[in-house]
Structure formats: structure tokens, C-alpha cells
PDB file of C-alpha atoms and ligand atoms in Angstrom:
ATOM      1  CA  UNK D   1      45.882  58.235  38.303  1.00 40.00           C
ATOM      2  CA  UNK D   2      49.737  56.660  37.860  1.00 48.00           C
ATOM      3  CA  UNK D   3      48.731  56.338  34.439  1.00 48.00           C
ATOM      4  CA  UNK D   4      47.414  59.730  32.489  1.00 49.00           C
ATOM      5  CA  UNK D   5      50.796  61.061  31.880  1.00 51.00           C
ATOM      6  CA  UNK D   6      51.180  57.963  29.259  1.00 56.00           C
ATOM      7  CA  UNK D   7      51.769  58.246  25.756  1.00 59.00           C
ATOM      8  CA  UNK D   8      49.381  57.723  23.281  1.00 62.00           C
ATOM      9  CA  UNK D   9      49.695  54.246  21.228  1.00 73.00           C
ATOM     10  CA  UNK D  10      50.196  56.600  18.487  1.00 91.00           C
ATOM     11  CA  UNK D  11      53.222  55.616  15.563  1.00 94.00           C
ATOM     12  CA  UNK D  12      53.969  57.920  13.103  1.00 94.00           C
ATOM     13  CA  UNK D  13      55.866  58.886  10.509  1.00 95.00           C
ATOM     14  CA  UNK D  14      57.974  60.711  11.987  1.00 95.00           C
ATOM     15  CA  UNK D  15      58.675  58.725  15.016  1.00 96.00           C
ATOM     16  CA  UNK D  16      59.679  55.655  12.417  1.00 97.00           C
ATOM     17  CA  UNK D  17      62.030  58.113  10.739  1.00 97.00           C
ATOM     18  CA  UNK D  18      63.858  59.119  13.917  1.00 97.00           C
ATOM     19  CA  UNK D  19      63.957  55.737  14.910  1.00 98.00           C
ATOM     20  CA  UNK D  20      65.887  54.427  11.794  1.00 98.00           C
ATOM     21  CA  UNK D  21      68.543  57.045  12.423  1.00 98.00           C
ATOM     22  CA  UNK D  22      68.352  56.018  15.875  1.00 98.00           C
ATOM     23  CA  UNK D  23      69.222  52.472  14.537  1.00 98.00           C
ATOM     24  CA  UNK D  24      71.892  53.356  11.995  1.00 98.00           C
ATOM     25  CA  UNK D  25      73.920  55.424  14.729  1.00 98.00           C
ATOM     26  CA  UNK D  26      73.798  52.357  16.742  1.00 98.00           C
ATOM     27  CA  UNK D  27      75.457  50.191  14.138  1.00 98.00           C
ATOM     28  CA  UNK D  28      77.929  52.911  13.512  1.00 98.00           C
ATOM     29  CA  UNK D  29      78.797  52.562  17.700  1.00 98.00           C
ATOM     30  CA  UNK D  30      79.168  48.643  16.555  1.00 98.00           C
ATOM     31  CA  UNK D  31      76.791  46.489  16.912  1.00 98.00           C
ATOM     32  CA  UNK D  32      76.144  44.310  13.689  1.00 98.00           C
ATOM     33  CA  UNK D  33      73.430  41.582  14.509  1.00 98.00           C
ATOM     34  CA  UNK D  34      70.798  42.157  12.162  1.00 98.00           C
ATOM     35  CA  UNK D  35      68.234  40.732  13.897  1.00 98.00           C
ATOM     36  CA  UNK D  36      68.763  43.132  17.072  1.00 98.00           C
ATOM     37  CA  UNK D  37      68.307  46.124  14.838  1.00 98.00           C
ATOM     38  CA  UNK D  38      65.334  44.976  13.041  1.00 98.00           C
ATOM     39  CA  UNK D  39      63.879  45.140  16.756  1.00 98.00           C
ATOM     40  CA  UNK D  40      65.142  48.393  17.498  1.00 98.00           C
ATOM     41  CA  UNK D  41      64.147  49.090  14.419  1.00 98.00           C
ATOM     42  CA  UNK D  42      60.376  47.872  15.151  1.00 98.00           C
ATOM     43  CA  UNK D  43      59.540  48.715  18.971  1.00 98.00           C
ATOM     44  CA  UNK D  44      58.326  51.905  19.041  1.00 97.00           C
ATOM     45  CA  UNK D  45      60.383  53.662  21.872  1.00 98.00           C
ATOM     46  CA  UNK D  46      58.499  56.859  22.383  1.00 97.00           C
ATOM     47  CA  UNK D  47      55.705  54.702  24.226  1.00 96.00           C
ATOM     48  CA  UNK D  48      58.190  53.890  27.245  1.00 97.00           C
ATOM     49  CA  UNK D  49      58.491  56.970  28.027  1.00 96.00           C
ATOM     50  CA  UNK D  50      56.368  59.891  29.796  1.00 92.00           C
ATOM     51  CA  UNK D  51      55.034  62.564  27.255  1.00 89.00           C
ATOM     52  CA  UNK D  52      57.957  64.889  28.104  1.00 90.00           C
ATOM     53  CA  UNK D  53      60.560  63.182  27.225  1.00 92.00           C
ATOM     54  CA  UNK D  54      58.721  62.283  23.434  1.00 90.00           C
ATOM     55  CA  UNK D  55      60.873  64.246  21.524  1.00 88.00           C
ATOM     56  CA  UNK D  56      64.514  62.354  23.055  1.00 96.00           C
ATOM     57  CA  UNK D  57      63.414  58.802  22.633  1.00 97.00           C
ATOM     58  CA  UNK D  58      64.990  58.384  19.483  1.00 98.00           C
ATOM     59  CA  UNK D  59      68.758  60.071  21.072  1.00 97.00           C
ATOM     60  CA  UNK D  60      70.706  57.156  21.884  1.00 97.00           C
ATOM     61  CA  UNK D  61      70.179  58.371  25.602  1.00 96.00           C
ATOM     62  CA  UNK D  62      69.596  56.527  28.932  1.00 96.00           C
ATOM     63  CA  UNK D  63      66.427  58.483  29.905  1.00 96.00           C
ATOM     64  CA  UNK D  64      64.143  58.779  33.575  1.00 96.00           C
ATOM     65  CA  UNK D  65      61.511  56.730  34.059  1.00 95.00           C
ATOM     66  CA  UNK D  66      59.682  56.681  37.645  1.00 94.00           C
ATOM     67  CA  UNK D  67      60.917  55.683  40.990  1.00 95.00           C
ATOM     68  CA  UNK D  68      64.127  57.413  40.496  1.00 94.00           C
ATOM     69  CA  UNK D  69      65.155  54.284  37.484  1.00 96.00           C
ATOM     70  CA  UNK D  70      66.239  54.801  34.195  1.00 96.00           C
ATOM     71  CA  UNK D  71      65.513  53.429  30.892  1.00 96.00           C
ATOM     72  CA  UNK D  72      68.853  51.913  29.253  1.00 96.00           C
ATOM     73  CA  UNK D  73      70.298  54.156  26.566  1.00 97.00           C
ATOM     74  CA  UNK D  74      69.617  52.093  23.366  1.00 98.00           C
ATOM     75  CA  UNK D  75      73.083  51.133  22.335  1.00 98.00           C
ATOM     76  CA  UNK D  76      73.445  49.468  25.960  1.00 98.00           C
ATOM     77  CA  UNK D  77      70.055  47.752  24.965  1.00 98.00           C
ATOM     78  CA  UNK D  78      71.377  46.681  21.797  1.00 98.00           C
ATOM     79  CA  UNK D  79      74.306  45.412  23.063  1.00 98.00           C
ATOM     80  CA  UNK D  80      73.191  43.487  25.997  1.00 98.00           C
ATOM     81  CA  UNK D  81      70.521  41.626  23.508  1.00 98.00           C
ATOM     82  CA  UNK D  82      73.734  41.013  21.418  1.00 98.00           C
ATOM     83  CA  UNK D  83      75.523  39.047  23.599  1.00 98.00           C
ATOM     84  CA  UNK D  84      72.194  37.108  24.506  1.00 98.00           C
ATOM     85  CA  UNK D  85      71.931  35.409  21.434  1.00 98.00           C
ATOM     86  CA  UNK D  86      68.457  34.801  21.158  1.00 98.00           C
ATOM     87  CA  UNK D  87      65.726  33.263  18.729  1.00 97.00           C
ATOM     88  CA  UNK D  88      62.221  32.599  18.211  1.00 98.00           C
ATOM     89  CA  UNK D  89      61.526  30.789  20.846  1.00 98.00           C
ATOM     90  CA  UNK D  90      64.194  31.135  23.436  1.00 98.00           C
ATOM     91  CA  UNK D  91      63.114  30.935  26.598  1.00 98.00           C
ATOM     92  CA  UNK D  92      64.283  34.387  28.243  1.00 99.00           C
ATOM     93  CA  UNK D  93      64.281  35.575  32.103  1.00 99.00           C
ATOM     94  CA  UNK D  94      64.754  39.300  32.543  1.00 99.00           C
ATOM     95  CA  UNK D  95      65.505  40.774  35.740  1.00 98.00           C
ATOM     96  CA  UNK D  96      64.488  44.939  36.232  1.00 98.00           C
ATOM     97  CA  UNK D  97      61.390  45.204  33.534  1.00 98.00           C
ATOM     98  CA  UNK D  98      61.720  48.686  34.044  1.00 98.00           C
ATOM     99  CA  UNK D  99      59.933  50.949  31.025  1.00 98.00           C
ATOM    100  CA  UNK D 100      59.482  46.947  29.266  1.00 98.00           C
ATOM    101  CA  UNK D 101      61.586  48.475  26.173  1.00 98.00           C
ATOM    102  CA  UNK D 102      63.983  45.758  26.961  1.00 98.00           C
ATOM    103  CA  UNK D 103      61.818  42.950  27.169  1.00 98.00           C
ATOM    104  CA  UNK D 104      59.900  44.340  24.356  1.00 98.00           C
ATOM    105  CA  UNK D 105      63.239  44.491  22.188  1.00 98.00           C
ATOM    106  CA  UNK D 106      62.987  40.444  22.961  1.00 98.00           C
ATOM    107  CA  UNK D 107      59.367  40.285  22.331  1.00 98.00           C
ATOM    108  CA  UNK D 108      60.126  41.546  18.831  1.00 98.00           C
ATOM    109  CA  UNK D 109      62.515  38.957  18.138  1.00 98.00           C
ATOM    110  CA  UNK D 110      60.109  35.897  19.062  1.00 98.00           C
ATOM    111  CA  UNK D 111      61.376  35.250  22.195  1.00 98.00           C
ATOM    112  CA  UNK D 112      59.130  33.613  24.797  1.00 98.00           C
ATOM    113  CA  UNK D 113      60.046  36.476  27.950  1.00 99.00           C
ATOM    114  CA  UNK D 114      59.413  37.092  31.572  1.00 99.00           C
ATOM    115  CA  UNK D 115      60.192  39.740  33.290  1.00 98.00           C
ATOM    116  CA  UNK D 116      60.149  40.762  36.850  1.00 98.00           C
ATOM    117  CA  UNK D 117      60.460  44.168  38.370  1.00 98.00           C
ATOM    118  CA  UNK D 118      60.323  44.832  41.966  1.00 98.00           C
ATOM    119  CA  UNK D 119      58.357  48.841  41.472  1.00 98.00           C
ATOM    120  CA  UNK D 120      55.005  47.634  41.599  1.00 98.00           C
ATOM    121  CA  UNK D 121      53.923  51.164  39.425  1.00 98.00           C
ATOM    122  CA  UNK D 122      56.582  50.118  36.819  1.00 98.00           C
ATOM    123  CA  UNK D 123      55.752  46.593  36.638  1.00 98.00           C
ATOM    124  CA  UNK D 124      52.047  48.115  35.825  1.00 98.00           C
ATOM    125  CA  UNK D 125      53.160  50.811  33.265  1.00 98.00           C
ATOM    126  CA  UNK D 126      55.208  48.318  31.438  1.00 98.00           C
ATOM    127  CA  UNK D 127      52.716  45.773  31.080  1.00 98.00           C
ATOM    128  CA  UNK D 128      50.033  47.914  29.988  1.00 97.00           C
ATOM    129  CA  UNK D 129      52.391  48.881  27.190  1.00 97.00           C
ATOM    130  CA  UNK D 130      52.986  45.509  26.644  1.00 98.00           C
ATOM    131  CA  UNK D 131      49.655  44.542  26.858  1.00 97.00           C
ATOM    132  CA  UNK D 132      48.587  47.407  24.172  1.00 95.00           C
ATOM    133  CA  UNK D 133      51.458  45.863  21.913  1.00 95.00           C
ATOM    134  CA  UNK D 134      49.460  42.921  21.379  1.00 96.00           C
ATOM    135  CA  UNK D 135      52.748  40.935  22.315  1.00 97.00           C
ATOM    136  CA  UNK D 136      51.837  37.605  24.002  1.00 97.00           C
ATOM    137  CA  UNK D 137      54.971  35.990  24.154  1.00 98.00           C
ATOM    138  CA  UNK D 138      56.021  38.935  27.003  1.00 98.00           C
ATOM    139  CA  UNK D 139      54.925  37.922  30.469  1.00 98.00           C
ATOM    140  CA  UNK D 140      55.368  40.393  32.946  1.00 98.00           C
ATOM    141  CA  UNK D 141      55.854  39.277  37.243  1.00 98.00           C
ATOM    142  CA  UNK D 142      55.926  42.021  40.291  1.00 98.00           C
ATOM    143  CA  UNK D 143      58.774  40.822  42.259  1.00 98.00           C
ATOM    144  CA  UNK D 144      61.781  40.520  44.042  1.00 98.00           C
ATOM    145  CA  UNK D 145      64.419  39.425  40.936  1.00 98.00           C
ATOM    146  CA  UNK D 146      67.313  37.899  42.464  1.00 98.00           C
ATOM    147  CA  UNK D 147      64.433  35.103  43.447  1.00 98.00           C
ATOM    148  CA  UNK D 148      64.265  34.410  39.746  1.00 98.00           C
ATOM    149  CA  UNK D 149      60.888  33.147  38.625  1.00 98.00           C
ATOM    150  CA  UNK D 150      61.538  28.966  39.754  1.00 98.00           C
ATOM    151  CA  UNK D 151      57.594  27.752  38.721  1.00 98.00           C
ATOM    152  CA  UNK D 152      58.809  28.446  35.331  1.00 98.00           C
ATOM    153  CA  UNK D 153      62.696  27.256  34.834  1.00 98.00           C
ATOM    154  CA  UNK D 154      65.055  26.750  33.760  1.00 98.00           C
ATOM    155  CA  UNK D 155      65.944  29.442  31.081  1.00 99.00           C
ATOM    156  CA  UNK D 156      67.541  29.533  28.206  1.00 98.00           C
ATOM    157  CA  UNK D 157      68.564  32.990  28.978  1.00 99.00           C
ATOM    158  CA  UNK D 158      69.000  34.921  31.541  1.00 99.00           C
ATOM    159  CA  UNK D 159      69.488  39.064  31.515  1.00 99.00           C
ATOM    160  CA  UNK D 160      69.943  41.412  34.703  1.00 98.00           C
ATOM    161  CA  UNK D 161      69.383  44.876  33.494  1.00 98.00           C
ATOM    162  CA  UNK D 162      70.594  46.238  36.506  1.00 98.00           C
ATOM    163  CA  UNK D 163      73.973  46.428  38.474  1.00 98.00           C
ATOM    164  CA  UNK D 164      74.851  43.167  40.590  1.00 98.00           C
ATOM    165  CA  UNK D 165      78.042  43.453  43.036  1.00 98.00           C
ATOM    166  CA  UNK D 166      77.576  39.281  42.758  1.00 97.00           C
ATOM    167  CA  UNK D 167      75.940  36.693  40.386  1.00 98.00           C
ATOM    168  CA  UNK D 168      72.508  36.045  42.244  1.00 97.00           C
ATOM    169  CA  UNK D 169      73.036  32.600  43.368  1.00 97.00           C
ATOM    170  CA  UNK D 170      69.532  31.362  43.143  1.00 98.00           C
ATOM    171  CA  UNK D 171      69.415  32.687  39.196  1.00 98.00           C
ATOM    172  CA  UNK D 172      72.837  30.671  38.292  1.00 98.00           C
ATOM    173  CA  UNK D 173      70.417  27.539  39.773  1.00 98.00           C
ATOM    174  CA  UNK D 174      67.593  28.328  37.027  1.00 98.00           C
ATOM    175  CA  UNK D 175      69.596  28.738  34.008  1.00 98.00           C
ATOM    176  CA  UNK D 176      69.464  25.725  31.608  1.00 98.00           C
ATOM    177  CA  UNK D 177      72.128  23.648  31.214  1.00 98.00           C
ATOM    178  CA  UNK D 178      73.959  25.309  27.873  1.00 98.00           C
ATOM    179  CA  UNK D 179      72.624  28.442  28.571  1.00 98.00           C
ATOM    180  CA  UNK D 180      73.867  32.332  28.528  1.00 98.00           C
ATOM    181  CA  UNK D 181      72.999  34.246  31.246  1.00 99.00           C
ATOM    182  CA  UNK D 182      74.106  38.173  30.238  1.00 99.00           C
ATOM    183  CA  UNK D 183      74.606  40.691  33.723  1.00 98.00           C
ATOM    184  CA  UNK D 184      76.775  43.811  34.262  1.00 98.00           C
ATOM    185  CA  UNK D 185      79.009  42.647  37.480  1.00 98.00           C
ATOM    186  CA  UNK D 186      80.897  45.093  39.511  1.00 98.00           C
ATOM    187  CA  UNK D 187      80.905  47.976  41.953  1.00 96.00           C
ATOM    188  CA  UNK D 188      78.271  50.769  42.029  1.00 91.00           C
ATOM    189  CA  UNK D 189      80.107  53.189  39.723  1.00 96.00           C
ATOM    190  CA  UNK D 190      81.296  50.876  36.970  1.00 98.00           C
ATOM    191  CA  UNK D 191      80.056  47.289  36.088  1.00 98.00           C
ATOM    192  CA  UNK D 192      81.678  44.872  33.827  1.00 98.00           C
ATOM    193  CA  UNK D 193      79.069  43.488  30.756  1.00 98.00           C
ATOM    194  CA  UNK D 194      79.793  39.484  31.747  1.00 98.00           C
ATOM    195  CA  UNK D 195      78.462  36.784  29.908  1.00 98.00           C
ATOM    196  CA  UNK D 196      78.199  33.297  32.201  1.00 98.00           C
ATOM    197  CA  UNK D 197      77.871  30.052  30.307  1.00 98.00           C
ATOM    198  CA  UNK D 198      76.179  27.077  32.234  1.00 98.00           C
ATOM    199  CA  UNK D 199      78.578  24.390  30.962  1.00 98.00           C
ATOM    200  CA  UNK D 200      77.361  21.554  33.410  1.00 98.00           C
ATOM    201  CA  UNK D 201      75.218  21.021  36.561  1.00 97.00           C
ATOM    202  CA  UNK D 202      78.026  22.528  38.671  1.00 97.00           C
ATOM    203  CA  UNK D 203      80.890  24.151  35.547  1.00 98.00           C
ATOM    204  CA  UNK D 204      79.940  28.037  34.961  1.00 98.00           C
ATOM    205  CA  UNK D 205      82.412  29.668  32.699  1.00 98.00           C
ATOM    206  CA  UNK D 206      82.391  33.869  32.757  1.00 98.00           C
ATOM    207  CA  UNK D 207      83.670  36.115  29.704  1.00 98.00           C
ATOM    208  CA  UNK D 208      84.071  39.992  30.383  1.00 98.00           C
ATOM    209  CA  UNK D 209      82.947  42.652  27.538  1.00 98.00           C
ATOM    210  CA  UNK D 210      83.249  46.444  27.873  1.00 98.00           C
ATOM    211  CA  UNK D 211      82.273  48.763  31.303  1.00 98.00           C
ATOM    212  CA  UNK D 212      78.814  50.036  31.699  1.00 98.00           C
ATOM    213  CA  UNK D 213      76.750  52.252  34.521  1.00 97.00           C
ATOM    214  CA  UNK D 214      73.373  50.317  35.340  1.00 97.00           C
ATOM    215  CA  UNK D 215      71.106  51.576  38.643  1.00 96.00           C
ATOM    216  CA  UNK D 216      71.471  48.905  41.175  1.00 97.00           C
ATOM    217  CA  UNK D 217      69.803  45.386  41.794  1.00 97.00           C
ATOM    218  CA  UNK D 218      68.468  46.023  45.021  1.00 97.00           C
ATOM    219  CA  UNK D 219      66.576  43.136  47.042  1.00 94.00           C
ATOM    220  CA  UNK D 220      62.506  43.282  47.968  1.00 95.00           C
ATOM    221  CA  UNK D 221      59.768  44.459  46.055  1.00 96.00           C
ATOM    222  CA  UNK D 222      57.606  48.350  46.536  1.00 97.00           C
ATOM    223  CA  UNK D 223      54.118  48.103  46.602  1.00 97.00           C
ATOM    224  CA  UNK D 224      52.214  51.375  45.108  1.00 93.00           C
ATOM    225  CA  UNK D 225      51.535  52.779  48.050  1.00 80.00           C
TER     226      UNK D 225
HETATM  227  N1  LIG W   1      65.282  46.866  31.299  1.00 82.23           N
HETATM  228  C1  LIG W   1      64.850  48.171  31.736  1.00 82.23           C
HETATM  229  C2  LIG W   1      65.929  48.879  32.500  1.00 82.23           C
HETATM  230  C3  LIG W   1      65.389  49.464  33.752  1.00 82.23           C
HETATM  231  S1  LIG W   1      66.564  49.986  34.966  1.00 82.23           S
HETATM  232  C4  LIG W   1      64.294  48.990  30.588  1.00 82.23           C
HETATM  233  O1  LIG W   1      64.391  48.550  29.434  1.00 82.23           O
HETATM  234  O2  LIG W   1      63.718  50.050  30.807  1.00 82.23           O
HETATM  235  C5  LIG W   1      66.640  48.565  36.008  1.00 82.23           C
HETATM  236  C6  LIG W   1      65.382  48.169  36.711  1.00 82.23           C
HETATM  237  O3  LIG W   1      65.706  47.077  37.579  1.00 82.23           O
HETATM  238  C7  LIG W   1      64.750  49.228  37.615  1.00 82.23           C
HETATM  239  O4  LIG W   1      63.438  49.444  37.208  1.00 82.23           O
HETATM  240  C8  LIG W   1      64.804  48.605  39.012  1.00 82.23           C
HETATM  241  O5  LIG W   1      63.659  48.917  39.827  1.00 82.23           O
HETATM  242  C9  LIG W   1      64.845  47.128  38.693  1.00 82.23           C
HETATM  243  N2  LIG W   1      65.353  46.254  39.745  1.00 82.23           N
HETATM  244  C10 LIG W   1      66.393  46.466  40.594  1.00 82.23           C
HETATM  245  N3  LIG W   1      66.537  45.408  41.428  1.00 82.23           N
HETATM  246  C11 LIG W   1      65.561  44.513  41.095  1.00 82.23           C
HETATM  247  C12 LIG W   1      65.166  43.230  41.597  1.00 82.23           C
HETATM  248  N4  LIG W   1      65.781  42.642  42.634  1.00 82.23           N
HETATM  249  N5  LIG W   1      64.120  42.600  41.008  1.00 82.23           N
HETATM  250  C13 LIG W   1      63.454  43.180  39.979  1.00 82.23           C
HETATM  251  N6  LIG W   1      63.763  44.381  39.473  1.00 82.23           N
HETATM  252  C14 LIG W   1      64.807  45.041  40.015  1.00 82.23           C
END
């Protein structure tokens, strides 16, 4: 069964200790939104990950997940959701669910999110965490990303959480009018955290942040097989 290496739903103590240091050596790294470390602060990590890796969920660590992917090392998380800017409410598309800590970080801060991976096991694992979170407002797809999710735009926000060589043409098309759309651009080995504002029907304007490593954003989707 893909699914009896899971953790437990289990919270404790000492997992919310770990994760408020967790939290306060991210704001020493620089971030200072409060609202983005209340939801670091609230999603229990730990369940993202398999069993083994329990006792590292709360080191500010990119960490394996399956299919050869990682889960984002907090601080990237936390930094990404920065320059998203969201609110209750905000209507979010996230490309590369992964583990779902991502999209859960925006769950926690009342955003309404989809999110699409194309691993058909990952897409399951996350949304049975998701699922067991009780958190409605996260919607989770199986699919090919770059496609974006059109039955349901446009968005108020768009985040790729993986590497893009370009801006997905089709995604710039479902991003609202006003809206942020938050990707790391550039070549395998080093990617560019860019922020693209939709400033018209056809003006896009792009700002560039600090360098980042993300696994790539490949096309297609993997069935379990
Ligand atoms: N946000 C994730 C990060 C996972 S790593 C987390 O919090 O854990 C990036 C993920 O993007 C991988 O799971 C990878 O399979 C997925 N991905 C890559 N290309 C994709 C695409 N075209 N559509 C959907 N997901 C994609």
C-alpha cells in the first residue's frame, strides 16, 4: 500500500516546540510577514513527510519526498508565500503540490487554493493529508501544471513551486488582471525568485528577488502505475 509508511495525524508537544524554533530561525534568515509565520507556525510539518525523516521536519531543510521530488526547505516556503501577498480569500493556483505543505501554508492563511501535481502518488498523499486537516478551502487536481486549471480562472495568484526555464504561457493567460503570479525562472542549476504583475490584458511587468534551486517543471502527468 503507497500509503502505510504515513505519519500518524498525531501533534504534540514537542513537535509544536520544534516548530516555533523552526519559525523564529526563519525570521532571523528575514522574513517578517506575520501572517506567513503564524502559518508556519500552525501547519504541522512532520505530517508531509515519511516516518523517517520525523525527527528533521522542524530543520529548516529541503527534505525527499517520493518520485525522486523534494519538499521546499521552509525558509524558501516562507519566502515564496511572502512575495505572494495573500489573504483570506485570495484566489490561489499552485503549480507542483508536492508533500501539500505549501498549499497547506496557504490553506492556513484563508486562502481559497488549488493545486495540481503531475505524480499521481503525490497528488494522493497530499490530499489525504489535506483531507485529514479538515482544510476545505485546499482543492487538490492530478495534472499536467503548465495547463493551469482554465474551468476555474482567472487567479488572483499564481505560484510555480518548481523550476521554469520560461513563464508557462497558458498560466500568464489565467492570471487576473492585477494579479501576482510568484515562479523561480532560470536554468536548471540556479533560478531567479520573479514576481510577474498582470498590469493589463496584454502589460506583464517582472521584478527579480534572490537565487534559489527548485526540481524542474517538467510537462505530462505519471499515473501510479
Ligand atoms: N510545493 C511542494 C514542492 C514540491 S517540489 C511542497 O510544498 O512540497 C515540486 C513539485 O512540482 C514536484 O512534486 C513535481 O512533481 C511537481 N511538478 C513538476 N512539474 C509539474 C507540472 N508540470 N505540473 C504539476 N506539477 C509539477
Amino acid at each position: 500500500m503507497p500509503f502505510d509508511n504515513l505519519n500518524t495525524m498525531e501533534d504534540t508537544f514537542r513537535h509544536k516546540g520544534l516548530r516555533k524554533r523552526m519559525v523564529e530561525a526563519i525570521r532571523d534568515k528575514g522574513i517578517s510577514d506575520e501572517a506567513v509565520l503564524e502559518a508556519l507556525n500552525t501547519v504541522p510539518r512532520h505530517l508531509f513527510l515519511e516516518k523517517a525523516f520525523e525527527d528533521k521536519a522542524y530543520e529548516d531543510q529541503a527534505m525527499p519526498i517520493d518520485e525522486g521530488q523534494t519538499i521546499s526547505q521552509p525558509y524558501t516556503v516562507a519566502y515564496q508565500t511572502a512575495l505572494l501577498k495573500v489573504q483570506k480569500r485570495t484566489k490561489v493556483l499552485e503549480i507542483g503540490t508536492g508533500s501539500g505543505y505549501q498549499a497547506a501554508i496557504l490553506g492556513a492563511m484563508g486562502a481559497r487554493v488549488y493545486t495540481i501535481e503531475r505524480h499521481e502518488l503525490l497528488h494522493l498523499k497530499a490530499k489525504k493529508i489535506i483531507d485529514q486537516l479538515g482544510m476545505l478551502n485546499v482543492r487538490c487536481y492530478f495534472g499536467d501544471g503548465t495547463k493551469g486549471l482554465g474551468e476555474f480562472a482567472p487567479f488572483d495568484r499564481i505560484l510555480i513551486t518548481c523550476a521554469a526555464t520560461d513563464v508557462p504561457s497558458l498560466l500568464l493567460k489565467q492570471l487576473a488582471i492585477g494579479g501576482l503570479m510568484v515562479l523561480p525562472l532560470g536554468d536548471l542549476n540556479v533560478q531567479t525568485m520573479t514576481r510577474i504583475t498582470r498590469k493589463s490584458e496584454t502589460d506583464y511587468s517582472h521584478e527579480k528577488f534572490e537565487e534559489f534551486r527548485f526540481v524542474p517543471l517538467l510537462g505530462g502527468k505519471k499515473e501510479i502505475n
